[in-house]
Coordinates of C-alpha atoms (C1' of nucleotides) in Angstrom, one line a residue:
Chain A
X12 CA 0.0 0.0 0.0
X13 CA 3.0 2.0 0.3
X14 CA 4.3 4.5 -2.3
X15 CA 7.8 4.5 -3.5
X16 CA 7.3 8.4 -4.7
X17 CA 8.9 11.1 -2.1
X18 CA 6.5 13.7 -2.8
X19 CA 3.8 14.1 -0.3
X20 CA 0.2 12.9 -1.8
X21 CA -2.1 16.2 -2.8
X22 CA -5.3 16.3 -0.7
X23 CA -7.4 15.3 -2.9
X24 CA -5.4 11.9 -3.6
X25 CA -5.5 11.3 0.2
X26 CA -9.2 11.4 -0.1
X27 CA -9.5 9.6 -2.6
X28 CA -7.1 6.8 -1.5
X29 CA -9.1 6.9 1.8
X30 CA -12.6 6.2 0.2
X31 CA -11.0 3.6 -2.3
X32 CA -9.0 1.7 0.9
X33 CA -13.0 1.9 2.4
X34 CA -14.7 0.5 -0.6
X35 CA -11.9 -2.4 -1.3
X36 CA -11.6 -3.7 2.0
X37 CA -15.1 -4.1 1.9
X38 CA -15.5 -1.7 4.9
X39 CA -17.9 0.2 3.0
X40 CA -19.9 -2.7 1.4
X41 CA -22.0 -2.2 -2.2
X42 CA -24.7 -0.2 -1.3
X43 CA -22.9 1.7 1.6
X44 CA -23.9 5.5 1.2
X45 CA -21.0 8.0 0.6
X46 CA -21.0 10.8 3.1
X47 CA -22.2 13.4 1.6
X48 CA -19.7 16.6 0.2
X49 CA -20.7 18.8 2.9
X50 CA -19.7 16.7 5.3
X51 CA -16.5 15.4 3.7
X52 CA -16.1 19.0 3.1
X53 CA -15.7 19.1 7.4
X54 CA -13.7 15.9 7.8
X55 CA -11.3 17.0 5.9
X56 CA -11.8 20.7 6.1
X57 CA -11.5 21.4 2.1
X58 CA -13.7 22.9 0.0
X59 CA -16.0 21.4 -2.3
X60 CA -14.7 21.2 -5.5
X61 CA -11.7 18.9 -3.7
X62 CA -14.2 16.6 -2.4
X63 CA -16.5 16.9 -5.8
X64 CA -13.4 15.8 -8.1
X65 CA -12.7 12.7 -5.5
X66 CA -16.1 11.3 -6.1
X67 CA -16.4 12.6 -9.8
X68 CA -13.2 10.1 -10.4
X69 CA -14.6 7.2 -8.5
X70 CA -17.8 7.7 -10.2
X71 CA -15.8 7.8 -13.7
X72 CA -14.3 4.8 -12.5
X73 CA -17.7 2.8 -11.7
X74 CA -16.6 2.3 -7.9
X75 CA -19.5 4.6 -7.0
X76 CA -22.9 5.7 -8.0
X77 CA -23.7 9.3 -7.9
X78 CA -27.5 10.6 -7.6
X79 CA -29.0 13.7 -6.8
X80 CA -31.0 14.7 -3.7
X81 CA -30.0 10.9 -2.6
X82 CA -26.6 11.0 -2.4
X83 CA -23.3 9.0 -3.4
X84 CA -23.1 4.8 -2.9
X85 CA -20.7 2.4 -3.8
X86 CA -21.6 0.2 -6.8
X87 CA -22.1 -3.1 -7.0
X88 CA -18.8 -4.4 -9.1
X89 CA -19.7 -5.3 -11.8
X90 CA -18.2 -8.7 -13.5
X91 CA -15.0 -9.7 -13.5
X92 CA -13.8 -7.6 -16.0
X93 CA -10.2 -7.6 -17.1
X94 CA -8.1 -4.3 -18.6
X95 CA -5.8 -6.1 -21.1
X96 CA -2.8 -4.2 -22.6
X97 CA -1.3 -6.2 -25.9
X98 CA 2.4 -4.9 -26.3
X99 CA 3.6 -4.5 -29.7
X100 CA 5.9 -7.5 -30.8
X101 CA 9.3 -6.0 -30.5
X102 CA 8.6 -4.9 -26.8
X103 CA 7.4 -8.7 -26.1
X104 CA 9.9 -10.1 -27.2
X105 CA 12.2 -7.7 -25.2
X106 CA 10.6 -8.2 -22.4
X107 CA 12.1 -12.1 -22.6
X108 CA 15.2 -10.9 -23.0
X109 CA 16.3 -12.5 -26.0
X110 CA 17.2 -10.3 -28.9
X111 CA 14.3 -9.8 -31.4
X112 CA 14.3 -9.5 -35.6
X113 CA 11.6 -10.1 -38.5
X114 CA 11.5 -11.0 -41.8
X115 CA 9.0 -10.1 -44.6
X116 CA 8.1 -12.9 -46.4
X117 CA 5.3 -11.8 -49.3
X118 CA 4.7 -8.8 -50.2
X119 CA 1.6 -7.7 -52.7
X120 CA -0.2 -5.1 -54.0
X121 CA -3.6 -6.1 -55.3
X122 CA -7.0 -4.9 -55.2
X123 CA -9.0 -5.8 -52.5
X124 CA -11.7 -8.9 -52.6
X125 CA -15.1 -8.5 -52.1
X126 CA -14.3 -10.8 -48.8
X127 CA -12.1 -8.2 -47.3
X128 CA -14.2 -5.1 -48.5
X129 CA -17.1 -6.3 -46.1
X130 CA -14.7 -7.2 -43.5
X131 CA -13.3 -3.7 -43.6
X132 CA -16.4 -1.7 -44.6
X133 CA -14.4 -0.6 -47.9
X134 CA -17.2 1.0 -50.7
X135 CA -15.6 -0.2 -53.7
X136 CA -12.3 -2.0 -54.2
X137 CA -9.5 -0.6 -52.8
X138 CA -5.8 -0.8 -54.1
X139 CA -4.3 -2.9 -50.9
X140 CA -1.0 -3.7 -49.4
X141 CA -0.4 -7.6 -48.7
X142 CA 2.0 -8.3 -46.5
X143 CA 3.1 -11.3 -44.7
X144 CA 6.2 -11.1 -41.7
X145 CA 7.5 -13.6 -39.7
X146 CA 8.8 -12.3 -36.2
X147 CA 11.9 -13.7 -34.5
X148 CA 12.7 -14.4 -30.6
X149 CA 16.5 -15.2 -30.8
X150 CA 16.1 -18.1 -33.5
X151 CA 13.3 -18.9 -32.8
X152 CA 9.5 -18.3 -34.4
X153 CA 8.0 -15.9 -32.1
X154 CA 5.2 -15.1 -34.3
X155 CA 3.3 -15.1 -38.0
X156 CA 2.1 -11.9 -39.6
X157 CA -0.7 -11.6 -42.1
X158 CA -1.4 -7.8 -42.7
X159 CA -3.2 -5.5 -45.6
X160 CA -2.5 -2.2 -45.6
X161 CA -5.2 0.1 -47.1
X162 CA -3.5 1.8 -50.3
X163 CA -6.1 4.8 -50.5
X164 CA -5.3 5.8 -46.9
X165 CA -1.2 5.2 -47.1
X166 CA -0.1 5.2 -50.4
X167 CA 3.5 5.8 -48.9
X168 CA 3.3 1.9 -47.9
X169 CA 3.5 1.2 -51.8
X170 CA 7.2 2.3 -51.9
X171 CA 8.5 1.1 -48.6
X172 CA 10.5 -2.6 -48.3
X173 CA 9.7 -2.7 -44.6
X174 CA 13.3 -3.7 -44.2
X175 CA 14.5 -1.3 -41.3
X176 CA 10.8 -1.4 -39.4
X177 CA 8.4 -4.0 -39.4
X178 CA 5.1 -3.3 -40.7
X179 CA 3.2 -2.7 -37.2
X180 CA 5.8 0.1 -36.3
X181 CA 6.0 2.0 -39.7
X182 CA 2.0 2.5 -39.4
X183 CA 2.0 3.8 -36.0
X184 CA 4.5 6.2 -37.2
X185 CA 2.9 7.4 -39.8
X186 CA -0.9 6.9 -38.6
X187 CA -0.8 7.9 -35.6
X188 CA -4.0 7.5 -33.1
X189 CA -6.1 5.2 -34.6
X190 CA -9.2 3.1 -33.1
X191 CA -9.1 -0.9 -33.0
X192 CA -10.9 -4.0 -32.5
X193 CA -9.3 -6.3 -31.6
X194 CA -10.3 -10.5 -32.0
X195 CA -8.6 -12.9 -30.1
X196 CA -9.2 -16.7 -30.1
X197 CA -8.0 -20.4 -30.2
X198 CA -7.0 -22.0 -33.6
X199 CA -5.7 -25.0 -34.9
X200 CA -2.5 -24.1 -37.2
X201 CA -3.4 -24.5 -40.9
X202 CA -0.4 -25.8 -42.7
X203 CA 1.6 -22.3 -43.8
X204 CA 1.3 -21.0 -40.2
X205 CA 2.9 -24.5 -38.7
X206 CA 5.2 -24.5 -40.8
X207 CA 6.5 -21.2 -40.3
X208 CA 6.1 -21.3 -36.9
X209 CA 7.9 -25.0 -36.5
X210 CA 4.9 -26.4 -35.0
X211 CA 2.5 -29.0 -36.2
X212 CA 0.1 -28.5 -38.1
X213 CA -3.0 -28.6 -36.2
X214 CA -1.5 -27.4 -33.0
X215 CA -3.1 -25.1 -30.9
X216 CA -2.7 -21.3 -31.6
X217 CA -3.7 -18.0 -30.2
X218 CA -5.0 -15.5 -33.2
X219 CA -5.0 -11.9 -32.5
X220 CA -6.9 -10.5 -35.4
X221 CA -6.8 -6.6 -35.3
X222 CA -8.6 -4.0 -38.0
X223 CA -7.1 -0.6 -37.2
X224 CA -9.2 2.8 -38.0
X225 CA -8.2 6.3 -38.6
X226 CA -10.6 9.0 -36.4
X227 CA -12.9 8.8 -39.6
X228 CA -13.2 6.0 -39.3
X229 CA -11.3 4.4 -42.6
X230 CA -9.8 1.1 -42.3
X231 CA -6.2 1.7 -42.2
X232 CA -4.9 -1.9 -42.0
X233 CA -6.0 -5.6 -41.0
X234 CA -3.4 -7.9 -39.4
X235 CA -3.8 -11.4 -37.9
X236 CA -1.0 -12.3 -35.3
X237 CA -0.6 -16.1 -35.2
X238 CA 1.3 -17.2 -32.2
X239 CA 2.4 -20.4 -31.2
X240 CA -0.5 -21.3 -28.2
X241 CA 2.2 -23.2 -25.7
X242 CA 4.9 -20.5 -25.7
X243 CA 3.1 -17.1 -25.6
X244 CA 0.6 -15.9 -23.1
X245 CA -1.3 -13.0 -22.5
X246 CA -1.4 -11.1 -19.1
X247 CA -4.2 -8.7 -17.4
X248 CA -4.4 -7.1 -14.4
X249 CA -7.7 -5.6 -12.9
X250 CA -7.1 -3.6 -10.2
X251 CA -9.1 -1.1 -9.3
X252 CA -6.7 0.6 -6.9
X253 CA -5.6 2.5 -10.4
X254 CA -8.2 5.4 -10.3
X255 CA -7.3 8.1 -11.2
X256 CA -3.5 7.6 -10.4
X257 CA -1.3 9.8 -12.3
X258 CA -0.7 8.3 -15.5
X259 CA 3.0 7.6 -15.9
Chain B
X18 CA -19.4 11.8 -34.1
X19 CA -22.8 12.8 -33.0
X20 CA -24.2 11.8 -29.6
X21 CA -27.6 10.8 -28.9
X22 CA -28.1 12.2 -25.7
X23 CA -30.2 15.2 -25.6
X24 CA -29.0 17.3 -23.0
X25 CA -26.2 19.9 -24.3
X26 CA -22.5 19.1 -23.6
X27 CA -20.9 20.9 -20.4
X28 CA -18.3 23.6 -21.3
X29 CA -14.9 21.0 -20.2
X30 CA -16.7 18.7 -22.6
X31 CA -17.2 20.8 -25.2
X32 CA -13.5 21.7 -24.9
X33 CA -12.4 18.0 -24.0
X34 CA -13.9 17.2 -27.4
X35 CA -12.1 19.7 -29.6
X36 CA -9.2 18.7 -28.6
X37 CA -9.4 15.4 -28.8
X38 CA -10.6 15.6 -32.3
X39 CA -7.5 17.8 -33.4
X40 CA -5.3 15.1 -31.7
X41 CA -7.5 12.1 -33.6
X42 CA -7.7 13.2 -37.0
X43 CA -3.5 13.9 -36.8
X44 CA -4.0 18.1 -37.3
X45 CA -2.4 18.0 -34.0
X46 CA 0.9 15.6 -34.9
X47 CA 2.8 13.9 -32.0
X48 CA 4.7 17.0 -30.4
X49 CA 2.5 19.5 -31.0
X50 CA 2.2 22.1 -28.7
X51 CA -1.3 22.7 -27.1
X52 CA -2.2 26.0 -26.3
X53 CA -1.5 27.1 -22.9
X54 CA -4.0 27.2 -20.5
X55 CA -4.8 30.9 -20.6
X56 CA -4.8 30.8 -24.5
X57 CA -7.4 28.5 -23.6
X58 CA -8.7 30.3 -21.3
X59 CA -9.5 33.6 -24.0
X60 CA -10.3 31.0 -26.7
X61 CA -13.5 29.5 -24.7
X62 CA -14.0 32.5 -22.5
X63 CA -13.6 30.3 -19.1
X64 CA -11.8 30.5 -16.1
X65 CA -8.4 28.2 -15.6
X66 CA -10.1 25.5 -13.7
X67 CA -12.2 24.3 -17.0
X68 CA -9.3 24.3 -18.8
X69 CA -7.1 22.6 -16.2
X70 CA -9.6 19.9 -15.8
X71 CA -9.8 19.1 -19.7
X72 CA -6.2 19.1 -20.0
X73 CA -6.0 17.2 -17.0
X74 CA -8.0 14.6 -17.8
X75 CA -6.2 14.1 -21.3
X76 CA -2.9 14.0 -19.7
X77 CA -4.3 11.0 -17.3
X78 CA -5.2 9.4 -20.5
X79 CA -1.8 9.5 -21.7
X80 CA -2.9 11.8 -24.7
X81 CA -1.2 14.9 -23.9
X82 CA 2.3 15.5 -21.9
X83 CA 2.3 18.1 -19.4
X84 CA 6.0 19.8 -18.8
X85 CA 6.0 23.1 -16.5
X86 CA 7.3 26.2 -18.1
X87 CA 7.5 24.4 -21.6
X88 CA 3.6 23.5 -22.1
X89 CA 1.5 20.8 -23.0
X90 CA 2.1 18.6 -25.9
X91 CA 0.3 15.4 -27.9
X92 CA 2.0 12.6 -27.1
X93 CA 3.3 10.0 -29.4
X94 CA 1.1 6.9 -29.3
X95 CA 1.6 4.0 -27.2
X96 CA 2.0 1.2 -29.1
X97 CA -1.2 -1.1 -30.0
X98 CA -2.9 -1.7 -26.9
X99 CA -6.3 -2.9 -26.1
X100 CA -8.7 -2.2 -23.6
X101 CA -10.2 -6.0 -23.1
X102 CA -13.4 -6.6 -21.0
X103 CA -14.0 -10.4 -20.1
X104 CA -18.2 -10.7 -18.9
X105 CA -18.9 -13.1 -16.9
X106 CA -20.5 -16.3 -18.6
X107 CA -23.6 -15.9 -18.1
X108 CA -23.4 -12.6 -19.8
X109 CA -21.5 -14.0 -22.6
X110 CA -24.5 -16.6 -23.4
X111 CA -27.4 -14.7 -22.7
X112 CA -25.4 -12.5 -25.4
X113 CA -25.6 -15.0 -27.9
X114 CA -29.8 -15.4 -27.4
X115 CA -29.6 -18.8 -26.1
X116 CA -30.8 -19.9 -22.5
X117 CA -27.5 -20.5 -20.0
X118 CA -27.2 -23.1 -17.2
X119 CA -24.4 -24.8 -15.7
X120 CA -23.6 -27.9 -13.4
X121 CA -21.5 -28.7 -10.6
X122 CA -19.4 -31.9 -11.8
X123 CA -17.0 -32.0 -8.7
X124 CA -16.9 -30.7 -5.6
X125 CA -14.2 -31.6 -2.7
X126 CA -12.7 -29.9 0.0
X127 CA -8.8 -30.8 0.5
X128 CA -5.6 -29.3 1.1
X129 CA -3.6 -27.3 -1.0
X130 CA -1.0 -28.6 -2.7
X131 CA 2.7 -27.0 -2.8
X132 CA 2.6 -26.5 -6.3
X133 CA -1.0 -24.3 -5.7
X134 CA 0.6 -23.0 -2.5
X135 CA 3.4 -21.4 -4.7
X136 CA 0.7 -20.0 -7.8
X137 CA -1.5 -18.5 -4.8
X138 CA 1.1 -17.5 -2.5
X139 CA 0.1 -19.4 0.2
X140 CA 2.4 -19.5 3.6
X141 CA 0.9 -22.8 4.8
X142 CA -1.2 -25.7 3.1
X143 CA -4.8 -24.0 3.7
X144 CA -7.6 -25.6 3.4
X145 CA -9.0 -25.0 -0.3
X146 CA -12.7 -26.2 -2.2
X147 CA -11.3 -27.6 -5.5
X148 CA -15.0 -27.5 -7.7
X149 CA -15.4 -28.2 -11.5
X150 CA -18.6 -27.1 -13.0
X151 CA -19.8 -26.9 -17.1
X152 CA -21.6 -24.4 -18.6
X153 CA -23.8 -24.6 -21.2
X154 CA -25.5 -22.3 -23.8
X155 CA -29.0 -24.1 -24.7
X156 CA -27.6 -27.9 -24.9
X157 CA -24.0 -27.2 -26.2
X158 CA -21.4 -27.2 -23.8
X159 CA -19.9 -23.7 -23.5
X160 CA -17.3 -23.7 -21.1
X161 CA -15.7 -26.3 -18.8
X162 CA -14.6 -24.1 -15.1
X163 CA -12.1 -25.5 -13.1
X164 CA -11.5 -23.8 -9.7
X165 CA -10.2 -24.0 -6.2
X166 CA -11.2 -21.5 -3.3
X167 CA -9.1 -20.4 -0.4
X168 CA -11.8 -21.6 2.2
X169 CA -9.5 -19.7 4.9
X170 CA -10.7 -16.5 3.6
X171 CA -14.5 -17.3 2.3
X172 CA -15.2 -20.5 4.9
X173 CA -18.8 -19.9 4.2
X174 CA -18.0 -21.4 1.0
X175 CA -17.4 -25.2 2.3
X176 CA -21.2 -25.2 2.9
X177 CA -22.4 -24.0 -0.3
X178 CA -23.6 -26.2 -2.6
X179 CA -23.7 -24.1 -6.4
X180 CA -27.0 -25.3 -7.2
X181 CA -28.8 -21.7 -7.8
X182 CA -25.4 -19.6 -8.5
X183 CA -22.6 -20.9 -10.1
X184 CA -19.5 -20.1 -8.3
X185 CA -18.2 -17.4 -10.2
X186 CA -20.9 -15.3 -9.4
X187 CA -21.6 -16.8 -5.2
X188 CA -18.1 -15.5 -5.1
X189 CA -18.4 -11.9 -6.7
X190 CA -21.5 -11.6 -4.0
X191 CA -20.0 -12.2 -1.6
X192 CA -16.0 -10.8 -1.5
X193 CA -16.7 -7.9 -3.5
X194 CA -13.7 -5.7 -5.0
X195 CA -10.9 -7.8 -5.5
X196 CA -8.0 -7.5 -8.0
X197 CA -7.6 -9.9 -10.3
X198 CA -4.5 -11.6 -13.0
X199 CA -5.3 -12.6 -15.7
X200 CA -3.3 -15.1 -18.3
X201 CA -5.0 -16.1 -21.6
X202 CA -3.7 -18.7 -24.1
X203 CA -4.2 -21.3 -26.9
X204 CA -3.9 -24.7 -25.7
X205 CA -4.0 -28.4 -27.0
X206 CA -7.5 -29.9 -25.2
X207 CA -6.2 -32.7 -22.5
X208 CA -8.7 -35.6 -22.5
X209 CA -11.1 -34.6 -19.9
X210 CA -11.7 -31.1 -20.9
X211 CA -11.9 -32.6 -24.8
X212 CA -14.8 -34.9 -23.0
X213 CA -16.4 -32.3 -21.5
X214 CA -16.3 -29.7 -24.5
X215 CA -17.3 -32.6 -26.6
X216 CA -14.1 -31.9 -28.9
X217 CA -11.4 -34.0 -29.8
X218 CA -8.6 -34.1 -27.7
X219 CA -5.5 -32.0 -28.8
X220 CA -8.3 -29.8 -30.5
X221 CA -7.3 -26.0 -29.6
X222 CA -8.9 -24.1 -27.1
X223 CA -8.9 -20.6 -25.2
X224 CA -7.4 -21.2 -21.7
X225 CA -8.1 -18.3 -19.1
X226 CA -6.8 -18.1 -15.6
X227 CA -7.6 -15.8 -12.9
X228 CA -6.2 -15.5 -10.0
X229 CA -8.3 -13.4 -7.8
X230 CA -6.9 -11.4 -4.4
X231 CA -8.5 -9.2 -1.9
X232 CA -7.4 -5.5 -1.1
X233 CA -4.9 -7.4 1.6
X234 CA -3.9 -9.3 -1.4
X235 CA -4.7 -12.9 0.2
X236 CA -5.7 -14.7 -2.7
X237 CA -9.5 -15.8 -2.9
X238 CA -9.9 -17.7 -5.9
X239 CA -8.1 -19.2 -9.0
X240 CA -9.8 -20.2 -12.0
X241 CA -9.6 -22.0 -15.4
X242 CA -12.1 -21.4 -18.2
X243 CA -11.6 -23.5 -21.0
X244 CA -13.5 -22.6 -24.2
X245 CA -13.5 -24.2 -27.4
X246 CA -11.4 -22.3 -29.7
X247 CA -13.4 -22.6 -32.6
X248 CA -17.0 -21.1 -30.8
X249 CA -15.4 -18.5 -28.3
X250 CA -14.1 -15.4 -29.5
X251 CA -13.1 -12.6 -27.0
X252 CA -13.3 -8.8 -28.5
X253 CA -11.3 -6.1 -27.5
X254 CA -11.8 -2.2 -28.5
X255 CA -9.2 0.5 -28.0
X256 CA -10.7 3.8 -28.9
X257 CA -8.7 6.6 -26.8
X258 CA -12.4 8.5 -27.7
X259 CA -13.8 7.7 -24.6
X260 CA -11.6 9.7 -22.5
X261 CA -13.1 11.5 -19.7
X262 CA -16.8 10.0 -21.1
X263 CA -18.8 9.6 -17.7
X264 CA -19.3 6.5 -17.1
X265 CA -22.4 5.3 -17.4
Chain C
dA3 C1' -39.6 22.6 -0.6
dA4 C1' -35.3 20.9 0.3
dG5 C1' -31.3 18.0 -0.3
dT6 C1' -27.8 16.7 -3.3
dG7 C1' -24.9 16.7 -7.1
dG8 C1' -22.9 19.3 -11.6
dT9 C1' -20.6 22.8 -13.2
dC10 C1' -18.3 27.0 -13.4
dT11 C1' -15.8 31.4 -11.8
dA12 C1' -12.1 34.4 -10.1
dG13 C1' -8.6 34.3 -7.7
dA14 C1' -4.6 32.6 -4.9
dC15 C1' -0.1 30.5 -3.8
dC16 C1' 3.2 27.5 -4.9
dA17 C1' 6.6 24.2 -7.5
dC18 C1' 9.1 23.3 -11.1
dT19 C1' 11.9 24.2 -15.0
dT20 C1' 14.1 26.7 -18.5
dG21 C1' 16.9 30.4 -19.9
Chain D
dA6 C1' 13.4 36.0 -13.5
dA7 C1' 9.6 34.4 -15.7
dG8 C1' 6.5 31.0 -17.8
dT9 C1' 3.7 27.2 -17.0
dG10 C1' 1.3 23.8 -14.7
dG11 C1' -0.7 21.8 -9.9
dT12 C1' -3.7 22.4 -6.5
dC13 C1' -6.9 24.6 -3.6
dT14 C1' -10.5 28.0 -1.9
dA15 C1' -15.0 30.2 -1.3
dG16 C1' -18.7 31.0 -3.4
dA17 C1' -22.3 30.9 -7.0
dC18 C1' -26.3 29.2 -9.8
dC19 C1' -28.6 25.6 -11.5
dA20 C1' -30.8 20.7 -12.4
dC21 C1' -32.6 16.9 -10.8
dT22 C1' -35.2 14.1 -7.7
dT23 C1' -37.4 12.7 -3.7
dG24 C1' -40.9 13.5 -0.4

DNA sequence: AAGTGGTCTAGACCACTTG
DNA sequence: AAGTGGTCTAGACCACTTG
């Protein structure tokens, strides 16, 4: 519970650390009613608006339920919900410590098919970018690529032989702030992906399909990240505890 | 971009939404400077605090840096993430139209092993409820559960028996608030859970494991969810857009 | 009618950082 | 020394909702 930062906490994180430390130790059960800001206002003797942006963050955060004339209560959690951050390959595979490289394998341009204009809400048949990679962990396979890359909305991908940056990293340079949705299930390795990935074929798999949009909402790029389902493993923490922190 | 809700956008919101769409559509680049805040401040005809809180809000969503005497500044994206929500199953069926129900398969009260009392973080072999249950969406099985619960810190559970709430849920009623690890991966189905799934065995399917800790970090519950990989799919949406959106 | 939250103002003092 | 952000105050007016 401790902080490692030197820098006493402002007052309106001590409130707020106070009223979370309530809710997750279950002292203040779902249901419990929040003081109100008057009298927080006198327990702590602050003004308002320090005690209004405590409870506007928990509220933003779904720890507490805010209602007029009644008051402030702590929610009911809802279900065990997960916040899931998927690293970019390079920085996974740093993270095992074991140097990382990539190779482009296929490169294309074509027009898209009438398959992958529904999939990525294109109008008519857009020139596209095929592109397949395969992503290193030392030696080893750490990972298959299968990308299109939207020509209408980069037509600088045409020209470039991905050679210094992989594909991933090149559009977040130059595309910055996109939305994404993001797929992720259990496959059995058709026969290209097992055999790049030295795997049989068959063997389990984790997919990560992603379709990446600009703010208007133009697909920018499709990838599907096919990784070998024994030696790579996603990890989520849910902790509440984050409200509001700082973000760094 | 429009929003259905009738009632007309607060001032920071107003301003909160500018902003982010100059960051979006990339007329703000990475490194751009934002106005300071009493540019702001002329520009919207507000006081510093609604500014303050806009830009504060943005800088806890890792959109804008904040550096005294030099400004405010876009950030450079972080690299692909993904905000992932895991529902609970029931949730996940009824989302698929079909009726849920589940059944307790095994249910026995022992003491944890060494192996479990190094996952968990267990000082001493506690007593634990191992329990495997099956869910089902209409007739199909949907997802075989395998989970053990410290009975040192939920005793009441030893007496339950899981017919009316599966344990998932009994648990979420009862230790409310808890932080939770998640791991999720592709893995070859070992007989039983092939038997159970009705799948073959070796067939891939989505593992999830959960470990779940109270606010004093004792550990409550660990869970496996094993899906077939071919029928579960879980979606993830990144969309920095939501910024500072209450939450409701 | 009254309690409670939602939002905003105008100003203050300070900390940090660059030049 | 000066620019910029970080935090806080005291007060205001209003909207909503319950009784």
């Amino acid at each position: 519970m401790s902080d490692s930062s030197p820098q006493p906490l402002s007052l309106h994180q001590r409130i707020l650390n106070d009223i979370q430390q309530l809710i997750l130790t279950g002292t203040w059960q779902p249901g419990h009613k929040i003081p109100v800001e008057h009298e927080l206002m006198k327990q702590y003797n602050c003004s308002r608006m320090t005690v209004s942006k405590v409870l506007t963050q928990l509220a933003h955060a779904r720890m507490i339920e805010r209602r007029r004339k009644s008051g402030s209560f702590v929610s009911r959690p809802h279900s065990q919900s997960a916040v899931l951050t998927i690293p970019d390959i390079k920085t996974e595979v740093a993270a095992l410590g074991v140097p990382y490289s990539f190779e482009v394998l296929h490169k294309a341009r074509r027009k898209a098919t009438a398959e992958e204009r529904e999939m990525l809400g294109f109008e008519r048949a857009v020139p596209v970018l095929e592109i397949e990679c395969r992503h290193l962990a030392g030696e080893r396979p750490f990972c298959f690529e299968q990308r299109l890359i939207n020509l209408d909305a980069v037509p600088e991908a045409a020209k470039e032989t991905f050679e210094e940056t992989a594909p991933g990293a090149w559009l977040l340079q130059r595309v910055p702030w996109t939305l994404a949705e993001h797929r992720i299930r259990a496959t059995g390795a058709e026969a290209r992906s097992a055999k790049l990935l030295g795997i049989d074929r068959g063997a389990a798999v984790l997919t990560i399909e992603r379709t990446t949009r600009s703010a208007q909402s133009t697909a920018i790029t499709f990838v599907r990240l096919i990784y070998p389902g024994d030696q790579h493993e996603l990890v989520a923490t849910f902790s509440p505890e984050r409200v509001g922190r700082p973000a760094q």
